[in-house]
Coordinates of C-alpha atoms and ligand atoms in Angstrom, one line a residue:
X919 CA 0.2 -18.4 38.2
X920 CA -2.1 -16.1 36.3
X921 CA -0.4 -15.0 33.1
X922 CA 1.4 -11.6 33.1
X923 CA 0.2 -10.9 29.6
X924 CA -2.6 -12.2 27.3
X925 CA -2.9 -15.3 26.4
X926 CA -2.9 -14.7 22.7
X927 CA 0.8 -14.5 23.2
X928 CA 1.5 -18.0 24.9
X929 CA -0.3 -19.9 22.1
X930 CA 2.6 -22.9 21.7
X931 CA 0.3 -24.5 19.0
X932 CA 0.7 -22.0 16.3
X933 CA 3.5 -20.5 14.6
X934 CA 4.1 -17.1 14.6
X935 CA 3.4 -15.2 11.3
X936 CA 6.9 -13.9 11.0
X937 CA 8.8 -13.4 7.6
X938 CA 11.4 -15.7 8.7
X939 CA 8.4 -18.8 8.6
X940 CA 8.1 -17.8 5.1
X941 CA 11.4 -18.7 4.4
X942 CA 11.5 -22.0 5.5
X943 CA 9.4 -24.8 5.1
X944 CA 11.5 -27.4 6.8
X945 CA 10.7 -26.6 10.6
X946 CA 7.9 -29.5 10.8
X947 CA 9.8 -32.5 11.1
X948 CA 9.8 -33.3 15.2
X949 CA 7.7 -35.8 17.1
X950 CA 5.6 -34.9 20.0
X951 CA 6.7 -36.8 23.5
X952 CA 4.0 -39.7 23.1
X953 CA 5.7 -42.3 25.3
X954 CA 7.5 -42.1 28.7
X955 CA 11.7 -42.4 28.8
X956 CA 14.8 -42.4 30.9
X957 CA 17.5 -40.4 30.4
X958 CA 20.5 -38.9 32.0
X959 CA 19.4 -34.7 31.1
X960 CA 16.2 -32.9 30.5
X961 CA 16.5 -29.6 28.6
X962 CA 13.4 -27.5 28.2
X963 CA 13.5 -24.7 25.7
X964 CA 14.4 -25.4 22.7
X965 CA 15.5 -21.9 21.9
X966 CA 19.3 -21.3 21.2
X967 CA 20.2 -22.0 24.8
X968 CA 18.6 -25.9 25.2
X969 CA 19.6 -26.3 21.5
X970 CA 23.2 -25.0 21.8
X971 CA 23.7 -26.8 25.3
X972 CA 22.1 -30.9 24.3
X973 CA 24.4 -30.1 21.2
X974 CA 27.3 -29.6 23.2
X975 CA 26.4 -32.2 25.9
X976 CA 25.5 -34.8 23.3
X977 CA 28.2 -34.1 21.1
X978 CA 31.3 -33.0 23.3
X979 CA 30.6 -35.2 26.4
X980 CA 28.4 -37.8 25.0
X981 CA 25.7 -37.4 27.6
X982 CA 22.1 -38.7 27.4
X983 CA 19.5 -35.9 26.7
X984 CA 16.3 -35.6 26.0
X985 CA 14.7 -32.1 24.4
X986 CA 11.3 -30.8 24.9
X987 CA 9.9 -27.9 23.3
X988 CA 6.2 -26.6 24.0
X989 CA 5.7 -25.0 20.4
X990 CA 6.9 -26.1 17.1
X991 CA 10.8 -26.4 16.8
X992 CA 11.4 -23.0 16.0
X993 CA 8.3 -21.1 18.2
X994 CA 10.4 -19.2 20.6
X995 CA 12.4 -15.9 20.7
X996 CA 15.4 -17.6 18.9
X997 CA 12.9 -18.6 15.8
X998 CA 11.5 -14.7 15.9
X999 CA 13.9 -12.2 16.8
X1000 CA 15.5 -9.3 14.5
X1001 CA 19.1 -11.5 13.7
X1002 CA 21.5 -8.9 15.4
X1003 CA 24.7 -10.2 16.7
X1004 CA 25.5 -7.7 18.7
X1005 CA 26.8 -6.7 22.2
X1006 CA 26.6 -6.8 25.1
X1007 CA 23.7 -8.3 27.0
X1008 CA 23.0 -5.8 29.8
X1009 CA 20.9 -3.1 30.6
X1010 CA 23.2 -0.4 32.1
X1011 CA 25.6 2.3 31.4
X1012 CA 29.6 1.2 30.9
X1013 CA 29.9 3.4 33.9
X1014 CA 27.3 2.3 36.0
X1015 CA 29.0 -1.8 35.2
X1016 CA 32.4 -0.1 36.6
X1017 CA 30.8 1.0 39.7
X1018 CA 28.7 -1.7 40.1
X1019 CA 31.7 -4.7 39.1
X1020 CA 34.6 -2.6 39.0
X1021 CA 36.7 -2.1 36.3
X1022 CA 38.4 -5.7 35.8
X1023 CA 35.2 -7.6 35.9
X1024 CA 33.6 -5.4 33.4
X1025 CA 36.6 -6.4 31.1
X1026 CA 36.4 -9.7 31.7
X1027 CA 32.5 -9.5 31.1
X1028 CA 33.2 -7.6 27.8
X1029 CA 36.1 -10.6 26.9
X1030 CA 33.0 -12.9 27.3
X1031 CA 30.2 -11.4 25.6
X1032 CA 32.8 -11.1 22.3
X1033 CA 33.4 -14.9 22.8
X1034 CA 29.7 -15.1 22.6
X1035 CA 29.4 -13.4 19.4
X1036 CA 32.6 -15.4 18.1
X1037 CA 30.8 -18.8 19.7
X1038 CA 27.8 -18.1 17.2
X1039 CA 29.8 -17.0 14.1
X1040 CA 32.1 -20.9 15.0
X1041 CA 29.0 -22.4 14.9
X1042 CA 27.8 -21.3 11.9
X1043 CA 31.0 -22.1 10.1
X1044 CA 31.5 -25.3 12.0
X1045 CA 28.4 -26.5 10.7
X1046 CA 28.3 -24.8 7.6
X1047 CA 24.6 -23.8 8.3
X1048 CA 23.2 -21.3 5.6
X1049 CA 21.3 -18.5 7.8
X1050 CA 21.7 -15.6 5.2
X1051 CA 24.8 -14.3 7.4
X1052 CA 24.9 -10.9 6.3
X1053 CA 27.4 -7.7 7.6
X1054 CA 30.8 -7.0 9.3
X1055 CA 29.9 -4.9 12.4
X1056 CA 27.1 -3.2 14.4
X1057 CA 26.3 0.6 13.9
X1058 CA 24.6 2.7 16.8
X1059 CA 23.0 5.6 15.5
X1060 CA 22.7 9.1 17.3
X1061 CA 18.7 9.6 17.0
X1062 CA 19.1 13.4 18.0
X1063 CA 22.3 15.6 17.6
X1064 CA 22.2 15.8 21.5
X1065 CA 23.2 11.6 21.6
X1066 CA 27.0 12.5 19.0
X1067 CA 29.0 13.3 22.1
X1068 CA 28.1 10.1 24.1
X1069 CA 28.4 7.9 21.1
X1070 CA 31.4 9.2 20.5
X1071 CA 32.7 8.7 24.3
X1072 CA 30.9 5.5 24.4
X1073 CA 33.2 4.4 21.2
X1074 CA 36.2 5.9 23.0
X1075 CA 35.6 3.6 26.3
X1076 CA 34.9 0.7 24.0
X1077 CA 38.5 0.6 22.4
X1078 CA 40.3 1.9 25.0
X1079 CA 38.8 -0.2 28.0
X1080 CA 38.5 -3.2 26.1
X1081 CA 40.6 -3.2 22.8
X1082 CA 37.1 -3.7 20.4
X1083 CA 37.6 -2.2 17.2
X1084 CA 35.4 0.7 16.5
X1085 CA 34.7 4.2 14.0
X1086 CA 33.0 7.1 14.4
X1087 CA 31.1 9.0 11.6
X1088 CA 29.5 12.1 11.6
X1089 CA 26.1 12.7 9.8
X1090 CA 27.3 13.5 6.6
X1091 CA 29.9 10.6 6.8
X1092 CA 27.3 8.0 7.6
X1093 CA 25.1 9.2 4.7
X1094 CA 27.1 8.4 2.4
X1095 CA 28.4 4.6 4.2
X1096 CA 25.3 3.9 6.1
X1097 CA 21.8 5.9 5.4
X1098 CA 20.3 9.4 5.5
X1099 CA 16.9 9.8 7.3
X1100 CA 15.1 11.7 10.0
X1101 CA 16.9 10.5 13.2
X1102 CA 20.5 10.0 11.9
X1103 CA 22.8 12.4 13.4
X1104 CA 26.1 10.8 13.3
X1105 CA 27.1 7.0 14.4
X1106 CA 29.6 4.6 15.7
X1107 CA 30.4 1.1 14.3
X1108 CA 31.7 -1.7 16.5
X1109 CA 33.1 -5.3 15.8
X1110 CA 32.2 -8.5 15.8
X1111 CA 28.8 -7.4 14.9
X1112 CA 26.9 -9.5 11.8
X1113 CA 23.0 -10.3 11.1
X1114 CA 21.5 -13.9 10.3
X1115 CA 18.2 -15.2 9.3
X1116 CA 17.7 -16.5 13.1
X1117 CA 15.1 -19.7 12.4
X1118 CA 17.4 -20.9 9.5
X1119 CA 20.0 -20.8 12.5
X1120 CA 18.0 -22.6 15.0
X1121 CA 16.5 -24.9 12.6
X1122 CA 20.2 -25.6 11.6
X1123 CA 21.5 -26.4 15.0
X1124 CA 18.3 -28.5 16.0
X1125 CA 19.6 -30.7 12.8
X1126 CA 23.1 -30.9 14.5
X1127 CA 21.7 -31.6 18.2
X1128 CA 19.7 -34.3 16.4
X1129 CA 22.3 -35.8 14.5
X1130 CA 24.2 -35.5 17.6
X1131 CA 21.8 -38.1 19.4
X1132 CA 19.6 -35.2 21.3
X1133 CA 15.9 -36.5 21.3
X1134 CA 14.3 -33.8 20.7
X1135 CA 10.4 -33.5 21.0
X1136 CA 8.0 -30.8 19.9
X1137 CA 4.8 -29.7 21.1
X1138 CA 5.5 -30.8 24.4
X1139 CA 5.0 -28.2 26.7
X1140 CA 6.0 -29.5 30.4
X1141 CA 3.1 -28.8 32.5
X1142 CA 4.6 -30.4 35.9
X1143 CA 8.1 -31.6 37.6
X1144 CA 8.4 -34.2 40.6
X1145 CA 11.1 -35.3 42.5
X1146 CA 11.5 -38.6 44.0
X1147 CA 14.1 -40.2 45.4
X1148 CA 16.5 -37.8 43.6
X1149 CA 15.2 -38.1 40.6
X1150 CA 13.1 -36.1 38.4
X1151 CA 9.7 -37.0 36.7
X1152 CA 8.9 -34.3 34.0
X1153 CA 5.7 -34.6 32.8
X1154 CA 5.0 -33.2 29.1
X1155 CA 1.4 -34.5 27.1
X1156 CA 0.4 -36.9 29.8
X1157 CA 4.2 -38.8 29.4
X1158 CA 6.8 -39.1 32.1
X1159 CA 10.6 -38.6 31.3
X1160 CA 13.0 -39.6 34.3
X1161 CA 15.8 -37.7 34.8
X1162 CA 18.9 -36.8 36.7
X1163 CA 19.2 -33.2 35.9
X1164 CA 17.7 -30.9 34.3
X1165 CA 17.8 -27.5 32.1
X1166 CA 15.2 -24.5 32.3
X1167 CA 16.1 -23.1 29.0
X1168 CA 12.6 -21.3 28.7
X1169 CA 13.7 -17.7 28.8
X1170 CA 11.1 -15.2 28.5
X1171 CA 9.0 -17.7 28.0
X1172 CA 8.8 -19.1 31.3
X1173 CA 5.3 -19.0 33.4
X1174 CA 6.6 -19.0 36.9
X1175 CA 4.7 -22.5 37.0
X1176 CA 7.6 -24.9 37.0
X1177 CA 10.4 -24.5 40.1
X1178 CA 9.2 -22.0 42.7
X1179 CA 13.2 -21.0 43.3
X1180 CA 13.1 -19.8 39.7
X1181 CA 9.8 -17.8 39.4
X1182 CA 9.3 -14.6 39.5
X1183 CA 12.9 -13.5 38.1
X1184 CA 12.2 -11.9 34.6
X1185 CA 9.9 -9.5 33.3
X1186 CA 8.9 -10.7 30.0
X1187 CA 8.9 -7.5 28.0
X1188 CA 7.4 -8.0 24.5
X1189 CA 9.5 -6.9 21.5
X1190 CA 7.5 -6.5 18.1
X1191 CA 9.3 -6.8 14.5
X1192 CA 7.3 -5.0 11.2
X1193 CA 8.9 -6.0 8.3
X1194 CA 8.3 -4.0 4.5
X1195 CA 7.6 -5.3 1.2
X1196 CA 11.1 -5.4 -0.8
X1197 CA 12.5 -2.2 -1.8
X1198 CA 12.7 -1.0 -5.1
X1199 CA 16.4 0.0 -6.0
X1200 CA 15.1 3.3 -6.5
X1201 CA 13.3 3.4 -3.3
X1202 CA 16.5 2.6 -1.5
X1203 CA 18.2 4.2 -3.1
X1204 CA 16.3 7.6 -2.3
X1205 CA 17.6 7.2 1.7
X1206 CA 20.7 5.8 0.3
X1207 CA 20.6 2.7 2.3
X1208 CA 23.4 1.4 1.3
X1209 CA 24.4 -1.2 4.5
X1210 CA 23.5 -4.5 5.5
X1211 CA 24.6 -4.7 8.6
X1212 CA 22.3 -4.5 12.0
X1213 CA 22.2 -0.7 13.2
X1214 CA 20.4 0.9 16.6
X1215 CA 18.6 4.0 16.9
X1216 CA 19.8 4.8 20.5
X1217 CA 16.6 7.0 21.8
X1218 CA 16.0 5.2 25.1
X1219 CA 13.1 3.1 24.0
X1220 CA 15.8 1.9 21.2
X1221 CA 14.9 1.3 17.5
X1222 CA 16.5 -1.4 15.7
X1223 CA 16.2 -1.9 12.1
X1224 CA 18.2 -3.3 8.7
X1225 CA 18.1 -3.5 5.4
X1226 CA 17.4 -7.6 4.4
X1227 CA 19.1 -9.6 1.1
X1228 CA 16.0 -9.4 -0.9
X1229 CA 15.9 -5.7 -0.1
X1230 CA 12.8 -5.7 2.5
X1231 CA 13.3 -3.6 5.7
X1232 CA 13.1 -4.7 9.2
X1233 CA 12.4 -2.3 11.6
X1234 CA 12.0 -3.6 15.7
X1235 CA 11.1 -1.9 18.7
X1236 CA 9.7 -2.1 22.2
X1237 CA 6.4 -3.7 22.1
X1238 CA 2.9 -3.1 23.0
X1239 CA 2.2 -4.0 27.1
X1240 CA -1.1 -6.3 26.6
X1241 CA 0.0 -9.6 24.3
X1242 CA -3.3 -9.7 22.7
X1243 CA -3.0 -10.2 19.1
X1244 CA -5.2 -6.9 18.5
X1245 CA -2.9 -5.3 20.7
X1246 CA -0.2 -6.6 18.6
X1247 CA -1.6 -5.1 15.5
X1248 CA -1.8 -1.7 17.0
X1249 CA 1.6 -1.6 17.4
X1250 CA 2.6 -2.8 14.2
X1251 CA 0.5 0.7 12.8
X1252 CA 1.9 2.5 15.6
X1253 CA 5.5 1.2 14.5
X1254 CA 4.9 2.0 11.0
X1255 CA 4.1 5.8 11.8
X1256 CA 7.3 5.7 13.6
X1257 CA 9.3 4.1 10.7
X1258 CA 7.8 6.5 8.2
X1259 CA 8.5 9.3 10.2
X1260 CA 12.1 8.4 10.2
X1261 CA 12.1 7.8 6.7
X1262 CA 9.6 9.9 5.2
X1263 CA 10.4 8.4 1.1
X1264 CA 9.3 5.3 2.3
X1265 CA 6.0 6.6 3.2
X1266 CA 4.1 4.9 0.6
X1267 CA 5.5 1.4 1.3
X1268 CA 3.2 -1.5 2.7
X1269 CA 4.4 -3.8 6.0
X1270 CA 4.1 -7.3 4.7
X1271 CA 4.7 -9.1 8.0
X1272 CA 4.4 -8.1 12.0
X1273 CA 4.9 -10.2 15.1
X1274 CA 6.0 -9.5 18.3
X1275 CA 7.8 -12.1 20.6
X1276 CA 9.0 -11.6 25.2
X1277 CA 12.5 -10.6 25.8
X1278 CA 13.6 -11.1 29.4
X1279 CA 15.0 -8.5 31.8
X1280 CA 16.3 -9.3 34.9
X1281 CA 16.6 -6.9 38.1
X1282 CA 20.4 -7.1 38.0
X1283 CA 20.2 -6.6 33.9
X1284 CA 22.3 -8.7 32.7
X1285 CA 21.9 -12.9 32.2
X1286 CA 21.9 -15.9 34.9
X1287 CA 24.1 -19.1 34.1
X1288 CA 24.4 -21.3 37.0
X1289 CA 23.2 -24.2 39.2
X1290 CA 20.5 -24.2 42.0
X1291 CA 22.0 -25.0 45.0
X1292 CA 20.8 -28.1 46.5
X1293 CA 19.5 -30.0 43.4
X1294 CA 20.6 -30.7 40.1
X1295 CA 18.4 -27.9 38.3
X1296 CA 20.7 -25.8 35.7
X1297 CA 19.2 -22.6 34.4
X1298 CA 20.4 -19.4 32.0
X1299 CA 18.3 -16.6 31.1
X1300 CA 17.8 -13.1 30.9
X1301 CA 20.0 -12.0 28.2
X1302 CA 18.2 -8.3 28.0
X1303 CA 17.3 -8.9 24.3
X1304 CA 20.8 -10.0 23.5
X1305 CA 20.1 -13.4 22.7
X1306 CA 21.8 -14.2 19.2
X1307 CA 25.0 -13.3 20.9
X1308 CA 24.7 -14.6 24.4
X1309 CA 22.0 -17.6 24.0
X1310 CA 24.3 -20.2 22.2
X1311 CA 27.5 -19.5 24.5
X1312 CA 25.7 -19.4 27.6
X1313 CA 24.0 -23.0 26.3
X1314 CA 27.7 -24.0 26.1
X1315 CA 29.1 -22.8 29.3
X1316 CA 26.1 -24.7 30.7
X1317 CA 27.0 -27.7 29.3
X1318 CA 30.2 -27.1 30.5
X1319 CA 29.0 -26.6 34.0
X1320 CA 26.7 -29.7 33.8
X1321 CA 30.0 -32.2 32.7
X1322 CA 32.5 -30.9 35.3
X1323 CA 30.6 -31.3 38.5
X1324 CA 31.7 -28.4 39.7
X1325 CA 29.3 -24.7 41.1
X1326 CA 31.3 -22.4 39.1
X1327 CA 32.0 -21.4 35.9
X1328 CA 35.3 -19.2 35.0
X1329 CA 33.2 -16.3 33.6
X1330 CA 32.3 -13.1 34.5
X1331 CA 30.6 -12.4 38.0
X1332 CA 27.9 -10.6 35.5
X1333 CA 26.3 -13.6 34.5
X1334 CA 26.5 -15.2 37.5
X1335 CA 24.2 -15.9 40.7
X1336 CA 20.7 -15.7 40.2
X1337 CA 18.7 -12.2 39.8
X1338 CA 16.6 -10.9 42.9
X1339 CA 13.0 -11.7 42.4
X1340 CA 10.8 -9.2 41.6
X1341 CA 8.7 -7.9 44.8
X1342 CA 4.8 -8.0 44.3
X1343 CA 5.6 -10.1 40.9
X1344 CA 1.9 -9.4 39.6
X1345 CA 3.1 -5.8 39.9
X1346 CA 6.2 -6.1 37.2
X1347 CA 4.0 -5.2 34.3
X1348 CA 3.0 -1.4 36.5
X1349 CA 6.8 -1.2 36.8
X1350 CA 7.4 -1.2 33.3
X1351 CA 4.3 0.4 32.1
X1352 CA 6.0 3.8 34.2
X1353 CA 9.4 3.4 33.1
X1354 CA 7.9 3.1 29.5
X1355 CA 6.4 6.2 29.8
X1356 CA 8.8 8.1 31.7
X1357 CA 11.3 7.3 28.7
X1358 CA 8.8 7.4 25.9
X1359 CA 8.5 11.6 26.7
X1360 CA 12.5 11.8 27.1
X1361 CA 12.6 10.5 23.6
X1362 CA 9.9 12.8 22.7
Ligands
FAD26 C1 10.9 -9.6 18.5 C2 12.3 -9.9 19.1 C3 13.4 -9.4 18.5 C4 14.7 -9.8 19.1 N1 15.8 -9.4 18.4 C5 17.0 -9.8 18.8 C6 18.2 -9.5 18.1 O1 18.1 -8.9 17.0 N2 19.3 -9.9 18.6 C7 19.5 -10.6 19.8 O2 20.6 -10.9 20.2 N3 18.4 -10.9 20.5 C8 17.1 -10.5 20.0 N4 16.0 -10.9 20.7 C9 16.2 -11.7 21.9 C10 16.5 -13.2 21.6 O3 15.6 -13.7 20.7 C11 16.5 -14.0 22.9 O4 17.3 -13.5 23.8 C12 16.9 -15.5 22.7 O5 16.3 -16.0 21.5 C13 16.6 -16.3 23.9 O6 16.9 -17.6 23.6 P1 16.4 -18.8 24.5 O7 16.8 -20.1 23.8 O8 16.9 -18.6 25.8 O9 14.8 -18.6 24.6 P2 13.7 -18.9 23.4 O10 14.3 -18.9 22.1 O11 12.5 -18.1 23.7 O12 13.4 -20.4 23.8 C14 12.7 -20.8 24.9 C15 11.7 -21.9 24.6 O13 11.2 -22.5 25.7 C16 10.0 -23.0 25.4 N5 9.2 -23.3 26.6 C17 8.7 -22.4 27.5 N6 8.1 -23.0 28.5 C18 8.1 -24.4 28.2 C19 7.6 -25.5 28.8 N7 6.9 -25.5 30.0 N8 7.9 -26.7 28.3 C20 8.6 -26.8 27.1 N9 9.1 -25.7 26.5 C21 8.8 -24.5 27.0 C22 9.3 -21.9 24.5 O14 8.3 -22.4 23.7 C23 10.5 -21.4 23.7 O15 10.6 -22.0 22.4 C24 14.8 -10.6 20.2 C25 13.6 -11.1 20.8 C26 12.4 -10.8 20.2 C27 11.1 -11.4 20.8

């Protein structure tokens, strides 16, 4: 199919240029596929969710499985993305999931997506892997004194509906434990919530599946997949790996080139990072930034930004709609203005790094974990930008899925069951490009 977006942002042989390659040089090591093989499992992706499920499959049920990866280890969204643990991976209202699930399956969904962010602080323990974990819960942030009174229902549903631990603060409250600035009207905090470096985490747990006896392969994009005699021949740099099953982990990432029962099921949307020089003390000091932990500026085309250990400030939002890299830069100034304007004593302060990086929304907005029916083809995606806490989990429950032989998992009906495509596919970008706009004047 004809790519949704430029190809500037589908270029699997170079690394992004994002702060977090800066801070690691050890992200190199992997072969490319040069030879063909047999194995029991396939995984594709190796973001959290191929990682996190060969782990658990090599590890925990000592299955055969092979790992291919079209960039470097440590190209995707996992390798690239802002390091908020933080809940929960859907799109809607709390009171649109109750009408849409009902109340019980919303609980159960909110019991999951804590597990999820539990599952990733385990697995940082478990493996003692040194991701600069920082912070103790998420902060939502009320961009306009208009947003207090829903943040502070939406805090009152969250403890009362499903027992998470959460604070309100007014403005002058969160001043003084959080930040001043432009579009700070009050907050709520929520728990589990924390921030990571997210490559040091993926490179961490590609050590673990490795160690684990995964084979894992970079720069080997899988170009084709054929079936014969119920097996699979994937075919990655001119090499074929046969197979008895295997894992799309490719996320936003996918082309709609591989399975036609999977294609056309996400809109990619682009999510871009800017990322400051580091802070003088003074200069933080002067919006009394005094937090670590991840917080959301909840205007609907959300904000996202944190204060980083060596004092630099990362500050995410929606991204540009074309993928080139020029378009990538525009944003990046356009982002800047934005930041500034919401803290105007920063306005003297160069951006160091920029990238952007696809999120994938689905049109029931929330994830996918299952099985296609007739054929041993696992997939999970679309974690609506939520990946740090659903990814590794859902690459779990996979695993899970894949050892027991059985359809079902014993999770919430919101991740399960596969998304409704999207109708005239080559039309998804319009789609967005009007909500975008519709939303960008609310905010306005
Ligand atoms: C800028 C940005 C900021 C974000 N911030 C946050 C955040 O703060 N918190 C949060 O929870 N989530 C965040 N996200 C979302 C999060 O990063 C993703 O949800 C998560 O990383 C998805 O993990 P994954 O393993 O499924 O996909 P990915 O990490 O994208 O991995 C998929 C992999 O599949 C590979 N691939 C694709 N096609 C092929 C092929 N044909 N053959 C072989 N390999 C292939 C790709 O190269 C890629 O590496 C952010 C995303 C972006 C882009």
């Amino acid at each position: 199919m004809s790519n949704l977006y430029h190809n500037d942002i589908y270029k699997f042989e170079e690394p992004v240029k994002s702060y977090w390659e800066s801070t690691t040089t050890s992200n190199y090591k992997y072969e490319k596929l040069s030879k063909n093989i047999k194995t029991n499992i396939v995984v594709i992706g190796a973001g959290y969710t191929g990682i996190s499920c060969a782990l658990t499959l090599a590890k925990k049920y000592d299955e055969d499985v092979v790992l291919l990866e079209a960039g470097h280890i440590g190209w995707g969204s996992s390798a690239r993305n802002a390091g908020f643990c933080c809940i929960p991976p859907a799109k809607m209202s709390v009171a649109k999931m109750f009408k849409k699930y009902g109340k019980e399956e919303t609980k159960k969904f909110f019991k999951n997506t804590i597990e999820g962010s539990n599952f990733t602080k385990d697995l940082i323990k478990e493996y003692k892997i040194d991701c600069d974990l920082t912070g103790d819960c998420n902060y939502e942030v009320a961009p306009h004194p208009s947003y207090f009174e829903s943040i502070k229902e939406e805090a009152l549903i969250y403890k009362n509906e499903f027992g998470i631990e959460t604070e309100v603060y007014s403005q002058e409250e969160f001043n003084e434990i959080g930040h001043t600035g432009e579009e700070q009207f009050g907050a709520f905090s929520y728990k589990p919530g924390f921030a990571i470096n997210p490559l040091k985490l993926l490179l961490g747990l590609a050590e673990q599946a490795k160690k684990a006896g995964v084979l894992i392969y970079q720069k080997s994009k899988v170009t084709k997949i054929e079936k014969k005699l119920e097996k699979f021949n994937v075919i990655a740099n001119g090499h074929i790996i046969t197979s008895n099953k295997i894992v799309m982990a490719t996320n936003g990432f996918y082309k709609d080139d591989l399975f036609p029962d999977l294609n056309n099921m996400i809109l990619p949307v682009i999510s871009n990072i800017i990322i400051t020089r580091p802070l003088t003390n003074e200069e933080v000091k002067s919006h009394n930034f005094v937090t670590h932990n991840p917080i959301l500026n909840l205007r609907n085309l959300l904000f996202y930004y944190r204060l980083l250990k060596d004092n630099r400030f990362l500050f995410g939002a929606r991204g540009d709609l074309i993928g080139s890299d020029q378009s990538s830069l525009l944003k990046s100034k356009k982002m800047e203005k934005q930041m500034k304007s919401i803290f105007p004593n920063w306005k003297h302060v160069e951006i160091d790094f920029y990238w952007r990086g696809l999120v994938a929304v689905t049109r029931k907005l929330t994830p996918s974990i299952g099985k296609l029916n007739d054929d041993e083809i696992y997939y999970s995606f679309g974690y609506q930008a939520n990946g740090v806490n659903t990814a590794p989990w859902s690459g779990n429950e996979l695993a899970k899925l894949i050892f027991s032989n059985s359809k079902e998992l014993n999770i919430s009906k919101f991740y399960q069951s596969l998304p409704k495509k999207y109708p005239f596919p080559f039309l998804r970008l319009l789609y967005f490009r009007i909500a975008c706009l519709y939303y960008g004047l609310i905010d306005r």
